[in-house]
Short mmCIF file of C-alpha atoms in Angstrom, two decimals:
data_model
loop_
_atom_site.label_atom_id
_atom_site.label_comp_id
_atom_site.label_asym_id
_atom_site.label_seq_id
_atom_site.Cartn_x
_atom_site.Cartn_y
_atom_site.Cartn_z
CA MET A 27 -159.81 -42.33 -88.39
CA SER A 28 -158.38 -45.08 -91.08
CA ARG A 29 -155.75 -42.79 -92.43
CA ILE A 30 -154.41 -42.05 -88.90
CA LEU A 31 -154.48 -45.60 -87.81
CA ALA A 32 -152.53 -46.41 -91.03
CA PHE A 33 -150.16 -43.77 -90.28
CA ILE A 34 -149.53 -44.76 -86.77
CA TYR A 35 -149.29 -48.36 -87.77
CA GLY A 36 -146.66 -47.37 -90.43
CA VAL A 37 -144.66 -45.36 -87.70
CA VAL A 38 -144.74 -48.39 -85.34
CA CYS A 39 -143.68 -50.79 -87.90
CA TYR A 40 -140.90 -48.24 -88.56
CA LEU A 41 -139.58 -47.92 -85.22
CA ILE A 42 -139.82 -51.73 -84.67
CA SER A 43 -137.54 -52.10 -87.79
CA MET A 44 -135.05 -49.53 -86.68
CA ILE A 45 -134.65 -51.36 -83.10
CA THR A 46 -134.18 -54.62 -85.02
CA ILE A 47 -131.44 -53.19 -86.95
CA LEU A 48 -129.71 -51.78 -84.32
CA TYR A 49 -129.95 -54.98 -82.30
CA SER A 50 -128.40 -56.79 -85.43
CA ILE A 51 -125.52 -54.70 -85.42
CA GLY A 52 -124.71 -55.91 -81.82
CA PHE A 53 -125.81 -59.48 -82.70
CA VAL A 54 -123.53 -59.87 -85.64
CA GLY A 55 -120.67 -57.93 -84.15
CA ASN A 56 -120.76 -59.40 -80.74
CA LEU A 57 -121.39 -55.86 -79.19
CA ILE A 58 -123.19 -54.83 -76.04
CA VAL A 59 -126.52 -56.81 -76.74
CA PRO A 60 -127.39 -59.79 -74.18
CA LYS A 61 -127.42 -62.39 -76.96
CA THR A 62 -125.01 -62.55 -80.03
CA LEU A 63 -124.11 -64.70 -82.78
CA ASP A 64 -121.28 -66.19 -80.49
CA SER A 65 -122.96 -66.35 -77.14
CA ASP A 66 -122.16 -69.33 -75.07
CA PHE A 67 -122.71 -72.85 -76.58
CA ASP A 68 -126.18 -73.85 -75.56
CA GLY A 69 -126.83 -77.41 -76.48
CA SER A 70 -126.52 -80.16 -78.92
CA LEU A 71 -124.20 -79.31 -82.05
CA ILE A 72 -126.50 -81.09 -84.43
CA ASN A 73 -129.73 -79.57 -83.02
CA GLY A 74 -128.13 -76.41 -83.03
CA ILE A 75 -127.07 -76.36 -86.64
CA LEU A 76 -130.62 -77.56 -87.84
CA ILE A 77 -132.19 -74.70 -85.74
CA ASP A 78 -130.00 -72.24 -87.16
CA ILE A 79 -130.53 -73.33 -90.73
CA LEU A 80 -134.02 -73.48 -90.00
CA LEU A 81 -134.33 -69.81 -88.69
CA LEU A 82 -132.41 -68.64 -91.58
CA GLY A 83 -134.50 -70.37 -94.08
CA LEU A 84 -137.61 -69.08 -92.32
CA PHE A 85 -136.17 -65.19 -92.73
CA ALA A 86 -135.17 -66.02 -96.34
CA ILE A 87 -138.60 -67.43 -97.45
CA GLN A 88 -140.44 -64.60 -95.59
CA HIS A 89 -138.09 -61.65 -97.00
CA SER A 90 -138.10 -62.99 -100.58
CA LEU A 91 -141.74 -64.35 -100.94
CA MET A 92 -143.22 -61.06 -99.56
CA ALA A 93 -141.21 -58.81 -101.97
CA ARG A 94 -142.32 -60.52 -105.00
CA GLN A 95 -144.66 -58.73 -107.35
CA SER A 96 -147.08 -61.67 -107.88
CA PHE A 97 -147.34 -61.88 -103.97
CA LYS A 98 -148.04 -58.23 -103.65
CA LYS A 99 -150.77 -58.49 -106.13
CA TRP A 100 -152.44 -61.18 -104.15
CA TRP A 101 -151.49 -59.51 -100.66
CA THR A 102 -153.14 -56.22 -101.39
CA LYS A 103 -156.44 -57.70 -101.99
CA ILE A 104 -156.33 -58.47 -98.28
CA ILE A 105 -154.49 -55.63 -96.79
CA PRO A 106 -154.94 -52.24 -97.76
CA HIS A 107 -152.12 -50.95 -100.29
CA PRO A 108 -150.96 -47.96 -98.17
CA ILE A 109 -149.75 -50.38 -95.41
CA GLU A 110 -148.43 -53.06 -97.67
CA ARG A 111 -144.71 -52.11 -97.36
CA SER A 112 -145.14 -51.20 -93.53
CA THR A 113 -146.50 -54.80 -93.12
CA TYR A 114 -143.50 -56.25 -95.13
CA VAL A 115 -140.94 -54.39 -92.91
CA LEU A 116 -142.65 -55.66 -89.63
CA MET A 117 -142.62 -59.14 -90.77
CA ALA A 118 -139.31 -59.17 -91.77
CA SER A 119 -138.35 -57.59 -88.35
CA LEU A 120 -140.37 -60.15 -86.39
CA ALA A 121 -138.75 -62.90 -88.40
CA LEU A 122 -135.17 -61.42 -87.48
CA LEU A 123 -136.15 -61.04 -83.83
CA LEU A 124 -137.23 -64.61 -83.92
CA LEU A 125 -133.83 -65.65 -85.17
CA PHE A 126 -131.91 -63.50 -82.63
CA TRP A 127 -134.08 -65.13 -79.73
CA GLN A 128 -133.50 -68.59 -80.94
CA TRP A 129 -130.13 -68.71 -82.42
CA HIS A 130 -128.06 -71.53 -81.10
CA SER A 131 -124.06 -70.75 -80.79
CA LEU A 132 -122.06 -73.68 -81.92
CA GLY A 133 -118.66 -72.93 -80.53
CA GLY A 134 -115.39 -73.59 -82.27
CA ILE A 135 -112.97 -71.30 -84.11
CA ILE A 136 -112.39 -70.92 -87.70
CA TRP A 137 -109.96 -68.08 -87.53
CA ASN A 138 -108.88 -65.49 -84.59
CA ILE A 139 -106.87 -62.34 -85.20
CA GLN A 140 -104.97 -61.72 -82.13
CA SER A 141 -103.25 -58.34 -83.38
CA PRO A 142 -105.00 -55.30 -81.90
CA ILE A 143 -104.39 -53.11 -84.84
CA ALA A 144 -105.67 -55.67 -87.38
CA SER A 145 -108.84 -56.35 -85.27
CA ASN A 146 -109.44 -52.89 -85.04
CA ILE A 147 -109.21 -52.63 -88.92
CA ILE A 148 -111.63 -55.36 -89.14
CA TYR A 149 -114.08 -53.83 -86.94
CA GLY A 150 -113.57 -50.49 -88.88
CA ILE A 151 -114.44 -52.43 -92.17
CA PHE A 152 -117.60 -53.97 -90.31
CA ALA A 153 -118.54 -50.30 -89.39
CA LEU A 154 -118.16 -49.29 -93.23
CA GLY A 155 -120.48 -51.97 -94.13
CA TRP A 156 -123.33 -50.73 -91.91
CA LEU A 157 -122.36 -47.25 -93.36
CA ILE A 158 -123.00 -48.48 -96.80
CA VAL A 159 -126.09 -50.13 -96.04
CA PHE A 160 -127.73 -46.92 -94.34
CA LEU A 161 -126.61 -44.61 -96.85
CA SER A 162 -127.74 -46.66 -99.77
CA THR A 163 -130.97 -46.70 -98.29
CA PHE A 164 -131.32 -43.10 -98.25
CA MET A 165 -129.91 -42.68 -101.72
CA ILE A 166 -133.15 -44.51 -102.84
CA ASN A 167 -135.57 -42.92 -100.40
CA HIS A 168 -135.24 -44.42 -96.95
CA PHE A 169 -138.60 -43.70 -95.94
CA ASP A 170 -140.32 -45.09 -99.02
CA LEU A 171 -138.12 -48.35 -98.57
CA PHE A 172 -139.48 -48.79 -95.06
CA GLY A 173 -142.96 -47.94 -95.81
CA LEU A 174 -143.47 -44.53 -93.97
CA ARG A 175 -143.72 -42.44 -97.10
CA GLN A 176 -146.98 -44.75 -98.23
CA VAL A 177 -148.64 -44.27 -94.94
CA TYR A 178 -147.93 -40.22 -94.90
CA LEU A 179 -149.13 -39.66 -98.45
CA TYR A 180 -152.48 -41.80 -97.54
CA LEU A 181 -152.74 -39.75 -94.16
CA ARG A 182 -152.37 -36.49 -96.65
CA SER A 183 -154.97 -38.07 -99.09
CA GLN A 184 -152.36 -37.88 -101.58
CA GLU A 185 -152.09 -40.59 -104.23
CA TYR A 186 -149.09 -42.72 -103.93
CA GLU A 187 -146.50 -42.39 -106.87
CA TYR A 188 -143.89 -44.71 -107.63
CA LEU A 189 -140.49 -43.22 -107.61
CA GLY A 190 -139.40 -44.87 -110.80
CA PHE A 191 -135.99 -46.29 -111.72
CA ARG A 192 -132.99 -44.17 -110.58
CA THR A 193 -129.33 -44.83 -110.04
CA PRO A 194 -128.09 -42.15 -107.35
CA GLY A 195 -124.59 -42.46 -105.66
CA PHE A 196 -123.53 -45.95 -105.11
CA TYR A 197 -126.11 -47.43 -107.49
CA LYS A 198 -123.74 -45.93 -110.30
CA TYR A 199 -121.13 -48.12 -109.46
CA VAL A 200 -122.88 -51.50 -108.12
CA ARG A 201 -126.49 -52.44 -108.70
CA HIS A 202 -127.08 -53.64 -105.21
CA PRO A 203 -125.04 -51.47 -102.88
CA ILE A 204 -127.35 -52.67 -99.60
CA MET A 205 -126.35 -56.10 -100.30
CA LEU A 206 -122.86 -55.30 -100.70
CA GLY A 207 -122.73 -53.45 -97.38
CA PHE A 208 -124.43 -56.57 -95.77
CA VAL A 209 -121.84 -58.82 -97.15
CA ILE A 210 -119.22 -56.85 -95.82
CA VAL A 211 -120.76 -56.76 -92.42
CA PHE A 212 -121.11 -60.51 -92.17
CA TRP A 213 -117.76 -61.37 -93.24
CA ALA A 214 -115.70 -58.74 -91.28
CA ALA A 215 -115.21 -60.59 -88.27
CA PRO A 216 -111.81 -60.69 -86.30
CA THR A 217 -112.96 -63.84 -84.79
CA MET A 218 -114.76 -66.24 -87.03
CA THR A 219 -116.72 -69.13 -85.22
CA PHE A 220 -118.75 -71.90 -86.69
CA SER A 221 -121.79 -69.93 -85.82
CA HIS A 222 -120.57 -66.82 -87.63
CA LEU A 223 -119.61 -69.03 -90.73
CA ILE A 224 -123.05 -70.41 -90.82
CA PHE A 225 -124.68 -67.23 -90.63
CA ALA A 226 -122.48 -65.75 -93.06
CA LEU A 227 -122.94 -68.46 -95.40
CA GLY A 228 -126.40 -68.84 -95.15
CA THR A 229 -127.21 -64.79 -95.40
CA THR A 230 -124.80 -64.60 -98.45
CA ILE A 231 -126.33 -67.58 -100.16
CA TYR A 232 -129.72 -66.10 -99.83
CA MET A 233 -128.52 -62.66 -100.89
CA LEU A 234 -127.40 -63.92 -104.04
CA VAL A 235 -130.56 -66.05 -104.68
CA GLY A 236 -132.64 -62.76 -103.73
CA ILE A 237 -130.94 -60.66 -106.18
CA LYS A 238 -131.58 -62.91 -109.21
CA LEU A 239 -135.30 -63.00 -108.15
CA GLU A 240 -135.30 -59.15 -107.49
CA GLU A 241 -133.74 -58.70 -110.94
CA VAL A 242 -136.40 -60.54 -112.74
CA ASP A 243 -139.02 -58.36 -111.16
CA MET A 244 -136.95 -55.36 -112.15
CA ILE A 245 -136.65 -56.68 -115.76
CA SER A 246 -140.38 -57.18 -115.77
CA ILE A 247 -141.33 -53.48 -114.56
CA TYR A 248 -138.53 -51.70 -116.40
CA GLY A 249 -137.78 -53.95 -119.22
CA ASP A 250 -134.93 -52.73 -121.62
CA LEU A 251 -133.80 -49.89 -119.29
CA TYR A 252 -133.07 -52.36 -116.36
CA GLN A 253 -131.14 -54.77 -118.88
CA GLU A 254 -129.02 -51.98 -120.15
CA TYR A 255 -128.32 -51.08 -116.40
CA ARG A 256 -127.24 -54.55 -115.82
CA GLN A 257 -125.01 -54.48 -118.76
CA GLN A 258 -123.31 -51.22 -117.69
CA VAL A 259 -122.91 -51.73 -113.78
CA SER A 260 -121.81 -54.69 -111.99
CA MET A 261 -123.97 -56.63 -109.41
CA LEU A 262 -121.87 -56.28 -106.16
CA ILE A 263 -118.38 -55.49 -107.14
CA PRO A 264 -117.66 -52.17 -108.61
CA ILE A 265 -116.01 -53.16 -111.75
CA PRO A 266 -116.16 -49.94 -114.16
CA ARG A 267 -117.60 -52.03 -117.42
CA ILE A 268 -118.40 -48.94 -119.55
CA LYS A 269 -114.74 -48.08 -119.38
CA LEU A 270 -113.59 -51.48 -120.11
CA THR A 271 -115.96 -51.65 -123.33
CA GLN A 272 -114.70 -48.13 -124.60
CA GLU A 273 -110.99 -49.48 -124.22
CA LYS A 274 -111.90 -52.36 -126.12
CA VAL A 275 -113.68 -50.32 -128.75
CA GLN A 276 -110.57 -48.12 -129.07
CA GLU A 277 -108.18 -50.75 -129.49
#
């Protein structure tokens, strides 16, 4: 029964995360959903800024803290290991849903592209960013990333095996293609408001810090293998480092 309950819990967490991601597409892109980054201005400017920064900080702390290896070692003494990832995904989704619910729009325009052609191109780049995010998750095992593989193996009474270090698809060109996709998504806006700017700046800063913390964990786990990967593949911008090095050697 515990295995069945764990599996149901993992599926529910996964579905909540997918709903949250779908809502975030509309939230960031000002599309369809009832409340977006740029919904009507709803209160004091100063209070709005403070609340938005607090919401971003809360998500950043939750998302980064629970991902650390030291936290996982402590956390899995409290909750069963098979549902650790599902719980992390659930907490991240709840933090995002809280942000969507309590976000304060600030008004103001940084830039506003009037050309329909240019606007559509930017929306195309926005869609490309989301495509990069989703494809990147499947390249490294989407279901493991969101905790479904763990609860499924537990349901089947199979021991969980770590996937190991791999560099499929986009990971051959950038170390963090998921983060690259999100950077594109957050900045590809035909109309950039103060609200959108704060969101884009806050999330970008968090991602850069989060990448550094994640790579510390990766080095502690994979050692020289990951160090070599860092030297050969750029972090976010696909620069062919190996080719550059070879060209210098030939010169």
